[in-house]
mmCIF file of C-alpha atoms in Angstrom:
data_model
loop_
_atom_site.group_PDB
_atom_site.id
_atom_site.type_symbol
_atom_site.label_atom_id
_atom_site.label_comp_id
_atom_site.label_asym_id
_atom_site.label_seq_id
_atom_site.Cartn_x
_atom_site.Cartn_y
_atom_site.Cartn_z
ATOM 1 C CA MET C 1 -93.555 -65.029 53.107
ATOM 2 C CA ASN C 2 -92.490 -61.831 51.756
ATOM 3 C CA TYR C 3 -95.902 -60.403 51.644
ATOM 4 C CA PRO C 4 -96.555 -60.842 55.132
ATOM 5 C CA SER C 5 -93.269 -59.488 56.440
ATOM 6 C CA THR C 6 -93.591 -56.431 54.274
ATOM 7 C CA GLN C 7 -97.002 -55.837 55.451
ATOM 8 C CA PHE C 8 -95.847 -56.072 58.981
ATOM 9 C CA ALA C 9 -93.000 -53.623 58.406
ATOM 10 C CA THR C 10 -95.575 -51.098 57.016
ATOM 11 C CA SER C 11 -97.652 -51.461 60.066
ATOM 12 C CA ARG C 12 -94.548 -50.962 62.398
ATOM 13 C CA GLN C 13 -93.947 -47.715 60.349
ATOM 14 C CA MET C 14 -97.419 -46.508 61.016
ATOM 15 C CA GLY C 15 -97.326 -47.220 64.609
ATOM 16 C CA ILE C 16 -100.301 -49.684 64.577
ATOM 17 C CA TYR C 17 -100.275 -52.970 66.188
ATOM 18 C CA GLU C 18 -102.219 -55.637 64.162
ATOM 19 C CA PRO C 19 -102.688 -58.902 66.207
ATOM 20 C CA PHE C 20 -104.519 -60.762 63.476
ATOM 21 C CA ARG C 21 -101.911 -60.081 61.034
ATOM 22 C CA GLN C 22 -99.350 -61.366 63.512
ATOM 23 C CA VAL C 23 -101.040 -64.688 63.936
ATOM 24 C CA GLY C 24 -100.820 -65.191 60.185
ATOM 25 C CA VAL C 25 -96.965 -64.700 60.417
ATOM 26 C CA TRP C 26 -96.616 -67.004 63.384
ATOM 27 C CA ARG C 27 -98.650 -69.734 61.356
ATOM 28 C CA GLU C 28 -96.430 -69.438 58.333
ATOM 29 C CA THR C 29 -93.434 -69.202 60.361
ATOM 30 C CA PHE C 30 -94.013 -72.535 62.373
ATOM 31 C CA SER C 31 -95.249 -74.309 59.324
ATOM 32 C CA GLY C 32 -91.915 -73.952 57.492
ATOM 33 C CA GLY C 33 -89.020 -75.901 58.180
ATOM 34 C CA ASN C 34 -86.070 -73.698 57.321
ATOM 35 C CA GLY C 35 -87.657 -70.574 58.430
ATOM 36 C CA SER C 36 -87.555 -71.163 62.136
ATOM 37 C CA ASN C 37 -84.782 -68.771 62.816
ATOM 38 C CA ILE C 38 -86.412 -65.973 60.820
ATOM 39 C CA GLY C 39 -89.727 -66.430 62.814
ATOM 40 C CA ALA C 40 -87.958 -66.148 66.137
ATOM 41 C CA SER C 41 -86.273 -62.744 64.949
ATOM 42 C CA THR C 42 -89.700 -61.607 63.865
ATOM 43 C CA ILE C 43 -91.280 -62.553 67.263
ATOM 44 C CA VAL C 44 -88.376 -60.780 68.979
ATOM 45 C CA GLU C 45 -88.746 -57.602 66.815
ATOM 46 C CA VAL C 46 -92.500 -57.470 67.457
ATOM 47 C CA ASP C 47 -91.988 -57.828 71.139
ATOM 48 C CA SER C 48 -89.364 -55.102 71.356
ATOM 49 C CA GLY C 49 -91.817 -52.808 69.569
ATOM 50 C CA LEU C 50 -94.388 -53.627 72.153
ATOM 51 C CA GLU C 51 -92.135 -52.777 74.944
ATOM 52 C CA ASN C 52 -90.918 -49.734 73.212
ATOM 53 C CA LYS C 53 -94.552 -48.626 72.771
ATOM 54 C CA ILE C 54 -95.426 -49.439 76.584
ATOM 55 C CA GLY C 55 -92.272 -47.760 77.787
ATOM 56 C CA PHE C 56 -93.012 -44.607 75.782
ATOM 57 C CA GLY C 57 -96.570 -44.464 77.295
ATOM 58 C CA SER C 58 -95.294 -45.061 80.850
ATOM 59 C CA HIS C 59 -92.886 -42.176 80.402
ATOM 60 C CA GLU C 60 -95.390 -39.976 79.217
ATOM 61 C CA SER C 61 -97.783 -40.768 82.265
ATOM 62 C CA MET C 62 -94.900 -40.052 84.714
ATOM 63 C CA GLY C 63 -94.277 -36.588 83.367
ATOM 64 C CA PRO C 64 -96.230 -33.558 84.945
ATOM 65 C CA SER C 65 -99.479 -32.818 83.363
ATOM 66 C CA GLY C 66 -100.704 -29.106 82.565
ATOM 67 C CA ASN C 67 -103.157 -29.466 85.463
ATOM 68 C CA ASP C 68 -100.492 -30.173 87.905
ATOM 69 C CA GLN C 69 -98.319 -27.253 86.772
ATOM 70 C CA GLU C 70 -101.262 -24.911 87.062
ATOM 71 C CA SER C 71 -102.096 -26.133 90.548
ATOM 72 C CA ASN C 72 -98.425 -25.491 91.564
ATOM 73 C CA ARG C 73 -98.417 -22.069 90.216
ATOM 74 C CA SER C 74 -101.731 -21.231 92.000
ATOM 75 C CA ALA C 75 -100.059 -22.766 95.358
ATOM 76 C CA ASP C 76 -97.052 -20.494 94.982
ATOM 77 C CA LYS C 77 -99.325 -17.447 94.277
ATOM 78 C CA VAL C 78 -101.359 -18.103 97.335
ATOM 79 C CA GLN C 79 -98.040 -18.574 99.518
ATOM 80 C CA ARG C 80 -96.696 -15.269 98.187
ATOM 81 C CA ARG C 81 -100.021 -13.589 99.170
ATOM 82 C CA LEU C 82 -99.923 -14.954 102.664
ATOM 83 C CA GLU C 83 -96.340 -13.786 103.085
ATOM 84 C CA GLN C 84 -97.170 -10.303 101.858
ATOM 85 C CA ASN C 85 -100.284 -10.290 104.290
ATOM 86 C CA ARG C 86 -98.069 -11.329 107.183
ATOM 87 C CA GLU C 87 -95.439 -8.674 106.563
ATOM 88 C CA ALA C 88 -98.147 -5.882 106.129
ATOM 89 C CA ALA C 89 -99.534 -7.038 109.489
ATOM 90 C CA ARG C 90 -96.170 -7.020 111.072
ATOM 91 C CA LYS C 91 -95.561 -3.375 109.782
ATOM 92 C CA SER C 92 -98.931 -2.339 110.990
ATOM 93 C CA ARG C 93 -98.152 -3.656 114.473
ATOM 94 C CA MET C 94 -94.943 -1.809 114.560
ATOM 95 C CA ARG C 95 -96.474 1.367 113.455
ATOM 96 C CA LYS C 96 -99.205 1.032 116.113
ATOM 97 C CA LYS C 97 -96.524 0.380 118.675
ATOM 98 C CA ALA C 98 -94.489 3.399 117.619
ATOM 99 C CA TYR C 99 -97.544 5.436 117.757
ATOM 100 C CA VAL C 100 -98.393 4.287 121.209
ATOM 101 C CA GLN C 101 -94.960 5.054 122.502
ATOM 102 C CA GLN C 102 -94.992 8.559 120.898
ATOM 103 C CA LEU C 103 -98.282 9.174 122.872
ATOM 104 C CA GLU C 104 -96.778 7.974 126.150
ATOM 105 C CA THR C 105 -93.706 10.161 125.605
ATOM 106 C CA SER C 106 -95.915 13.017 124.970
ATOM 107 C CA ARG C 107 -98.031 12.411 128.055
ATOM 108 C CA LEU C 108 -94.891 12.275 130.235
ATOM 109 C CA LYS C 109 -93.397 15.478 128.740
ATOM 110 C CA LEU C 110 -96.835 17.114 129.272
ATOM 111 C CA ALA C 111 -96.703 15.850 132.898
ATOM 112 C CA GLN C 112 -93.321 17.212 133.462
ATOM 113 C CA LEU C 113 -94.285 20.604 131.987
ATOM 114 C CA GLU C 114 -97.380 20.706 134.435
ATOM 115 C CA LEU C 115 -94.978 19.849 137.383
ATOM 116 C CA GLU C 116 -92.518 22.583 136.472
ATOM 117 C CA LEU C 117 -95.513 25.155 135.844
ATOM 118 C CA ASP C 118 -96.862 24.063 139.347
ATOM 119 C CA ARG C 119 -93.713 24.573 141.171
ATOM 120 C CA THR C 120 -93.195 28.069 139.459
ATOM 121 C CA ARG C 121 -96.754 28.981 140.591
ATOM 122 C CA LYS C 122 -96.075 27.860 144.043
ATOM 123 C CA GLN C 123 -92.798 29.832 144.228
ATOM 124 C CA VAL C 124 -94.637 32.996 143.032
ATOM 125 C CA ALA C 125 -97.373 32.412 145.524
ATOM 126 C CA TYR C 126 -94.930 31.918 148.537
ATOM 127 C CA GLY C 127 -93.295 35.232 147.539
ATOM 128 C CA GLY C 128 -90.379 33.773 145.674
ATOM 129 C CA SER C 129 -88.819 32.198 148.829
ATOM 130 C CA SER C 130 -88.077 28.936 147.072
ATOM 131 C CA PHE C 131 -86.802 30.679 143.935
ATOM 132 C CA VAL C 132 -84.429 32.830 146.133
ATOM 133 C CA GLY C 133 -83.337 29.802 148.124
ATOM 134 C CA SER C 134 -82.499 27.752 145.052
ATOM 135 C CA HIS C 135 -81.496 29.864 142.268
ATOM 136 C CA MET C 136 -80.508 33.155 143.827
ATOM 137 C CA GLY C 137 -78.462 33.872 146.734
ATOM 138 C CA TYR C 138 -79.568 36.643 149.308
ATOM 139 C CA ASN C 139 -77.615 39.154 147.415
ATOM 140 C CA GLY C 140 -79.664 38.700 144.234
ATOM 141 C CA ILE C 141 -76.968 36.847 142.264
ATOM 142 C CA VAL C 142 -78.406 33.991 140.173
ATOM 143 C CA ASN C 143 -76.976 30.678 140.963
ATOM 144 C CA SER C 144 -75.808 29.452 137.457
ATOM 145 C CA GLY C 145 -74.697 26.014 138.860
ATOM 146 C CA ILE C 146 -78.354 25.338 140.031
ATOM 147 C CA THR C 147 -79.976 26.419 136.795
ATOM 148 C CA THR C 148 -77.677 24.353 134.761
ATOM 149 C CA PHE C 149 -78.292 21.207 137.001
ATOM 150 C CA GLU C 150 -82.140 21.627 136.621
ATOM 151 C CA LEU C 151 -81.781 21.979 132.733
ATOM 152 C CA GLU C 152 -79.595 19.006 132.543
ATOM 153 C CA TYR C 153 -81.732 17.053 134.910
ATOM 154 C CA GLY C 154 -84.664 17.580 132.619
ATOM 155 C CA HIS C 155 -82.686 16.253 129.777
ATOM 156 C CA TRP C 156 -81.553 13.311 131.967
ATOM 157 C CA VAL C 157 -85.100 12.289 132.691
ATOM 158 C CA GLU C 158 -86.220 12.483 128.938
ATOM 159 C CA GLU C 159 -83.079 10.279 128.061
ATOM 160 C CA GLN C 160 -84.100 7.799 130.801
ATOM 161 C CA HIS C 161 -87.596 7.435 129.153
ATOM 162 C CA ARG C 162 -86.137 6.809 125.878
ATOM 163 C CA GLN C 163 -83.809 4.172 127.226
ATOM 164 C CA ASN C 164 -86.752 2.486 128.915
ATOM 165 C CA ILE C 165 -88.518 2.219 125.539
ATOM 166 C CA GLU C 166 -85.371 0.509 124.095
ATOM 167 C CA LEU C 167 -85.006 -1.963 126.872
ATOM 168 C CA ARG C 168 -88.824 -2.684 126.811
ATOM 169 C CA ASN C 169 -88.587 -3.469 122.953
ATOM 170 C CA ALA C 170 -85.276 -5.352 123.204
ATOM 171 C CA LEU C 171 -86.994 -7.678 125.887
ATOM 172 C CA GLN C 172 -89.965 -8.041 123.889
ATOM 173 C CA GLU C 173 -88.193 -8.952 120.734
ATOM 174 C CA HIS C 174 -85.838 -11.306 122.353
ATOM 175 C CA ALA C 175 -82.569 -9.341 121.403
ATOM 176 C CA THR C 176 -79.324 -10.968 121.527
ATOM 177 C CA GLU C 177 -76.923 -10.883 124.747
ATOM 178 C CA ILE C 178 -74.654 -8.525 123.026
ATOM 179 C CA GLU C 179 -77.501 -5.943 122.207
ATOM 180 C CA LEU C 180 -78.781 -6.128 125.718
ATOM 181 C CA ARG C 181 -75.241 -5.669 127.230
ATOM 182 C CA LEU C 182 -74.916 -2.455 125.296
ATOM 183 C CA LEU C 183 -78.266 -1.370 126.657
ATOM 184 C CA VAL C 184 -77.461 -2.272 130.192
ATOM 185 C CA ASP C 185 -73.936 -0.598 130.025
ATOM 186 C CA GLY C 186 -75.805 2.517 128.692
ATOM 187 C CA GLY C 187 -78.240 2.506 131.564
ATOM 188 C CA LEU C 188 -75.536 2.229 134.165
ATOM 189 C CA ASN C 189 -73.537 5.007 132.567
ATOM 190 C CA HIS C 190 -76.635 6.917 132.598
ATOM 191 C CA TYR C 191 -76.862 6.834 136.312
ATOM 192 C CA ALA C 192 -73.267 7.641 136.565
ATOM 193 C CA THR C 193 -73.722 10.728 134.679
ATOM 194 C CA LEU C 194 -76.574 11.783 137.163
ATOM 195 C CA PHE C 195 -74.166 11.326 140.043
ATOM 196 C CA ARG C 196 -71.586 13.579 138.415
ATOM 197 C CA MET C 197 -74.193 16.083 137.869
ATOM 198 C CA LYS C 198 -75.397 16.026 141.466
ATOM 199 C CA ALA C 199 -71.797 16.427 142.487
ATOM 200 C CA ASP C 200 -71.495 19.668 140.557
ATOM 201 C CA ALA C 201 -74.907 20.856 141.931
ATOM 202 C CA ALA C 202 -73.763 20.032 145.606
ATOM 203 C CA LYS C 203 -70.705 22.315 145.181
ATOM 204 C CA ALA C 204 -73.063 25.075 143.823
ATOM 205 C CA ASP C 205 -75.632 24.641 146.581
ATOM 206 C CA ILE C 206 -75.656 21.523 148.830
ATOM 207 C CA PHE C 207 -78.820 22.502 150.703
ATOM 208 C CA TYR C 208 -80.757 22.677 147.452
ATOM 209 C CA LEU C 209 -79.484 19.250 146.548
ATOM 210 C CA LEU C 210 -80.539 17.749 149.988
ATOM 211 C CA SER C 211 -83.822 19.519 149.993
ATOM 212 C CA GLY C 212 -84.914 17.414 146.908
ATOM 213 C CA ILE C 213 -86.757 20.467 145.446
ATOM 214 C CA TRP C 214 -85.369 19.390 141.904
ATOM 215 C CA ARG C 215 -87.445 16.240 142.289
ATOM 216 C CA THR C 216 -91.334 15.678 142.201
ATOM 217 C CA SER C 217 -93.287 15.740 145.365
ATOM 218 C CA VAL C 218 -93.772 12.017 145.587
ATOM 219 C CA GLU C 219 -90.133 11.469 144.940
ATOM 220 C CA ARG C 220 -89.300 13.808 147.690
ATOM 221 C CA TYR C 221 -91.325 11.727 149.925
ATOM 222 C CA PHE C 222 -88.782 8.779 149.435
ATOM 223 C CA HIS C 223 -85.796 11.194 149.391
ATOM 224 C CA TRP C 224 -82.593 10.012 151.374
ATOM 225 C CA ILE C 225 -79.303 12.091 151.335
ATOM 226 C CA GLY C 226 -79.955 13.693 147.990
ATOM 227 C CA GLY C 227 -81.504 10.530 146.163
ATOM 228 C CA PHE C 228 -83.132 7.276 146.586
ATOM 229 C CA ARG C 229 -82.245 4.648 149.259
ATOM 230 C CA PRO C 230 -80.466 1.655 147.828
ATOM 231 C CA SER C 231 -81.866 -1.154 150.076
ATOM 232 C CA GLU C 232 -85.344 0.028 149.402
ATOM 233 C CA LEU C 233 -84.818 -0.297 145.663
ATOM 234 C CA LEU C 234 -83.466 -3.797 146.011
ATOM 235 C CA ASN C 235 -86.534 -4.655 147.873
ATOM 236 C CA ILE C 236 -88.730 -3.452 145.155
ATOM 237 C CA LEU C 237 -86.593 -4.941 142.210
ATOM 238 C CA GLU C 238 -86.059 -8.394 143.579
ATOM 239 C CA PRO C 239 -89.733 -9.823 142.804
ATOM 240 C CA GLN C 240 -89.295 -8.396 139.324
ATOM 241 C CA LEU C 241 -86.147 -10.552 138.791
ATOM 242 C CA GLU C 242 -87.496 -14.018 139.565
ATOM 243 C CA PRO C 243 -86.608 -16.604 139.013
ATOM 244 C CA LEU C 244 -83.406 -16.386 140.925
ATOM 245 C CA THR C 245 -80.892 -19.139 141.665
ATOM 246 C CA ASP C 246 -79.868 -19.988 145.267
ATOM 247 C CA PRO C 247 -76.324 -18.346 144.739
ATOM 248 C CA GLN C 248 -78.173 -15.381 143.176
ATOM 249 C CA ARG C 249 -80.547 -15.121 145.966
ATOM 250 C CA LEU C 250 -77.805 -15.333 148.650
ATOM 251 C CA ASP C 251 -75.671 -12.571 146.891
ATOM 252 C CA PHE C 252 -78.748 -10.384 146.710
ATOM 253 C CA TYR C 253 -79.419 -10.793 150.391
ATOM 254 C CA ASN C 254 -75.815 -9.986 151.241
ATOM 255 C CA LEU C 255 -75.899 -6.971 149.016
ATOM 256 C CA ARG C 256 -79.174 -5.792 150.623
ATOM 257 C CA GLN C 257 -77.509 -6.168 154.120
ATOM 258 C CA SER C 258 -74.358 -4.253 153.286
ATOM 259 C CA SER C 259 -76.438 -1.600 151.784
ATOM 260 C CA GLN C 260 -78.436 -1.231 154.883
ATOM 261 C CA GLN C 261 -75.444 -1.159 157.085
ATOM 262 C CA ALA C 262 -73.886 1.485 154.975
ATOM 263 C CA GLU C 263 -77.256 3.515 154.930
ATOM 264 C CA ASP C 264 -77.311 3.576 158.648
ATOM 265 C CA ALA C 265 -73.735 4.680 159.158
ATOM 266 C CA LEU C 266 -74.411 7.602 156.809
ATOM 267 C CA SER C 267 -77.692 8.469 158.556
ATOM 268 C CA GLN C 268 -76.018 8.415 161.977
ATOM 269 C CA GLY C 269 -73.236 10.640 160.700
ATOM 270 C CA MET C 270 -75.850 13.175 159.152
ATOM 271 C CA ASP C 271 -77.504 13.076 162.648
ATOM 272 C CA LYS C 272 -74.484 13.701 164.468
ATOM 273 C CA LEU C 273 -73.511 16.427 162.083
ATOM 274 C CA GLN C 274 -76.867 18.137 162.474
ATOM 275 C CA GLN C 275 -76.558 18.051 166.351
ATOM 276 C CA THR C 276 -73.144 19.529 166.216
ATOM 277 C CA LEU C 277 -74.354 22.293 163.974
ATOM 278 C CA ALA C 278 -77.171 23.172 166.169
ATOM 279 C CA LYS C 279 -74.786 23.472 169.127
ATOM 280 C CA THR C 280 -72.447 25.717 166.916
ATOM 281 C CA LEU C 281 -75.220 27.940 166.012
ATOM 282 C CA GLU C 282 -76.509 28.222 169.787
ATOM 283 C CA ALA C 283 -72.918 29.471 170.885
ATOM 284 C CA ASP C 284 -72.766 33.155 171.895
ATOM 285 C CA GLN C 285 -69.543 33.808 170.179
ATOM 286 C CA ILE C 286 -71.261 33.640 166.793
ATOM 287 C CA TRP C 287 -73.657 36.552 167.552
ATOM 288 C CA SER C 288 -71.064 38.527 169.485
ATOM 289 C CA GLY C 289 -69.110 39.410 166.381
ATOM 290 C CA GLU C 290 -66.583 36.717 166.606
ATOM 291 C CA THR C 291 -65.855 34.936 163.219
ATOM 292 C CA TYR C 292 -64.535 31.779 164.553
ATOM 293 C CA GLY C 293 -67.824 30.421 165.132
ATOM 294 C CA LEU C 294 -69.092 31.284 161.797
ATOM 295 C CA ALA C 295 -66.033 29.715 160.060
ATOM 296 C CA ALA C 296 -66.655 26.523 162.076
ATOM 297 C CA ALA C 297 -70.203 26.358 161.048
ATOM 298 C CA LEU C 298 -69.293 26.880 157.437
ATOM 299 C CA GLU C 299 -66.705 24.072 157.628
ATOM 300 C CA LYS C 300 -69.381 21.846 158.912
ATOM 301 C CA PHE C 301 -71.602 22.829 156.046
ATOM 302 C CA GLU C 302 -69.019 21.761 153.652
ATOM 303 C CA ALA C 303 -68.920 18.328 155.237
ATOM 304 C CA LEU C 304 -72.411 17.890 153.960
ATOM 305 C CA GLU C 305 -71.033 17.505 150.488
ATOM 306 C CA SER C 306 -68.985 14.520 151.615
ATOM 307 C CA PHE C 307 -72.200 12.699 152.771
ATOM 308 C CA VAL C 308 -74.032 13.410 149.582
ATOM 309 C CA SER C 309 -70.812 12.138 147.709
ATOM 310 C CA GLN C 310 -70.674 8.858 149.854
ATOM 311 C CA ALA C 311 -74.383 8.204 149.454
ATOM 312 C CA ASP C 312 -74.155 8.617 145.573
ATOM 313 C CA HIS C 313 -71.151 6.302 145.585
ATOM 314 C CA LEU C 314 -73.181 3.726 147.520
ATOM 315 C CA ARG C 315 -76.011 3.944 145.096
ATOM 316 C CA GLN C 316 -73.715 3.499 142.192
ATOM 317 C CA GLN C 317 -72.032 0.739 143.843
ATOM 318 C CA THR C 318 -75.172 -1.067 144.576
ATOM 319 C CA LEU C 319 -76.253 -0.771 140.847
ATOM 320 C CA GLN C 320 -73.084 -2.172 139.532
ATOM 321 C CA GLN C 321 -73.044 -5.049 142.117
ATOM 322 C CA MET C 322 -76.563 -6.013 141.149
ATOM 323 C CA SER C 323 -75.705 -6.189 137.535
ATOM 324 C CA ARG C 324 -72.728 -8.486 138.275
ATOM 325 C CA ILE C 325 -75.078 -10.826 140.353
ATOM 326 C CA LEU C 326 -77.714 -11.182 137.558
ATOM 327 C CA THR C 327 -77.626 -12.578 134.174
ATOM 328 C CA ILE C 328 -77.744 -10.062 131.165
ATOM 329 C CA HIS C 329 -81.424 -10.581 130.760
ATOM 330 C CA GLN C 330 -82.162 -10.074 134.284
ATOM 331 C CA ALA C 331 -79.997 -7.119 134.537
ATOM 332 C CA ALA C 332 -81.900 -5.494 131.609
ATOM 333 C CA ARG C 333 -85.186 -6.409 133.398
ATOM 334 C CA GLY C 334 -83.933 -4.857 136.610
ATOM 335 C CA LEU C 335 -82.848 -1.520 134.902
ATOM 336 C CA LEU C 336 -86.449 -1.299 133.095
ATOM 337 C CA ALA C 337 -88.144 -1.968 136.475
ATOM 338 C CA LEU C 338 -85.949 0.781 138.051
ATOM 339 C CA GLY C 339 -86.728 3.253 135.365
ATOM 340 C CA GLU C 340 -90.405 2.352 135.298
ATOM 341 C CA TYR C 341 -90.432 2.757 139.100
ATOM 342 C CA PHE C 342 -89.246 6.434 138.944
ATOM 343 C CA GLN C 343 -91.722 6.990 136.078
ATOM 344 C CA ARG C 344 -94.643 6.005 138.192
ATOM 345 C CA LEU C 345 -93.488 8.171 141.155
ATOM 346 C CA ARG C 346 -93.438 11.153 138.540
ATOM 347 C CA ALA C 347 -96.696 10.160 137.148
ATOM 348 C CA LEU C 348 -98.389 9.919 140.635
ATOM 349 C CA SER C 349 -96.903 13.360 141.552
ATOM 350 C CA SER C 350 -98.621 14.770 138.144
ATOM 351 C CA LEU C 351 -102.042 13.136 139.309
ATOM 352 C CA TRP C 352 -101.621 14.549 142.709
ATOM 353 C CA THR C 353 -100.881 17.944 141.540
ATOM 354 C CA ALA C 354 -103.803 17.924 139.162
ATOM 355 C CA ARG C 355 -106.216 16.400 141.475
ATOM 356 C CA PRO C 356 -109.672 18.319 141.882
ATOM 357 C CA ARG C 357 -109.689 20.449 145.044
ATOM 358 C CA GLU C 358 -112.529 21.723 146.966
ATOM 359 C CA PRO C 359 -112.789 25.483 147.137
ATOM 360 C CA THR C 360 -111.846 27.078 150.506
ATOM 361 C CA GLU C 361 -114.422 29.095 152.174
ATOM 362 C CA SER C 362 -113.346 32.338 153.852
ATOM 363 C CA TYR C 363 -114.858 33.365 157.066
ATOM 364 C CA ALA C 364 -115.297 36.922 158.053
ATOM 365 C CA SER C 365 -113.858 37.665 161.471
#
């Protein structure tokens, strides 16, 4: 009995399971009478050893193998490369967008320079009459107020183009409402700056401002009392702001109607003032040396400033009311559409000026 148990212990220490030796142990255990308890303990000990070995093998099989770890590292490396490629592609798109915008800005600046050069060329061709009427008085004194206005207006146009780019990028990149609100408020303030500039120019020379010579040729075609007609712009912008809710559509209609009524009142006032001025200039006392008629005519000329001021006030109020009717995203789209509309007018003027012309033939008399 001692030999088999000693041999079995040695087998356990070696980590080897010997079934034939275990059969001999069982036989000797059940054949003896007093060794039943010892046999049972021996069987339990063998079974627990088997369970430990099976459990140890199962834990080893559940752990991550070297191949799995290698495949995980490869997957992480591929994922990092994909993210790097996406980031590189995004930066490439941003560089391309900035380059296209820079080209567009350069094109507009070139068009503006061409327009200014063409206007100067025409002034020289017409004997400087436009230059005298706009920048200089008949006594040869340069009108510094008009010169300042033209410089400031050139900067204003450039700033409007920059704001259009910011609005377009913000809408494309789905900017937050706070960011859009800042851009919309900046755009409205930019138009308010233009109205203040025009008020100073009207004091310097009201006829220069009313003539629209500071604008491009196509813009002058739509000129109304020193600027744009609010109701026409509402007609242009409304399709760009869809979809509108029913309350928004009603408010938009009421705003357009009230703008048209105010425009008609100002137009009628301008017509009446023109008729009054014509009658004043026809009076004999002006040319007979009496100064009363000249003073009355000058007073009526000064009334023109009030009409330009009221027209600009109507334009500013229309823009502000439109922004209140719309959501912040719609207001941003509306300001962008308005700025792009004026850009198209200026670009069309540039194309019209640069169009090929047939040479004129001179016939001998």
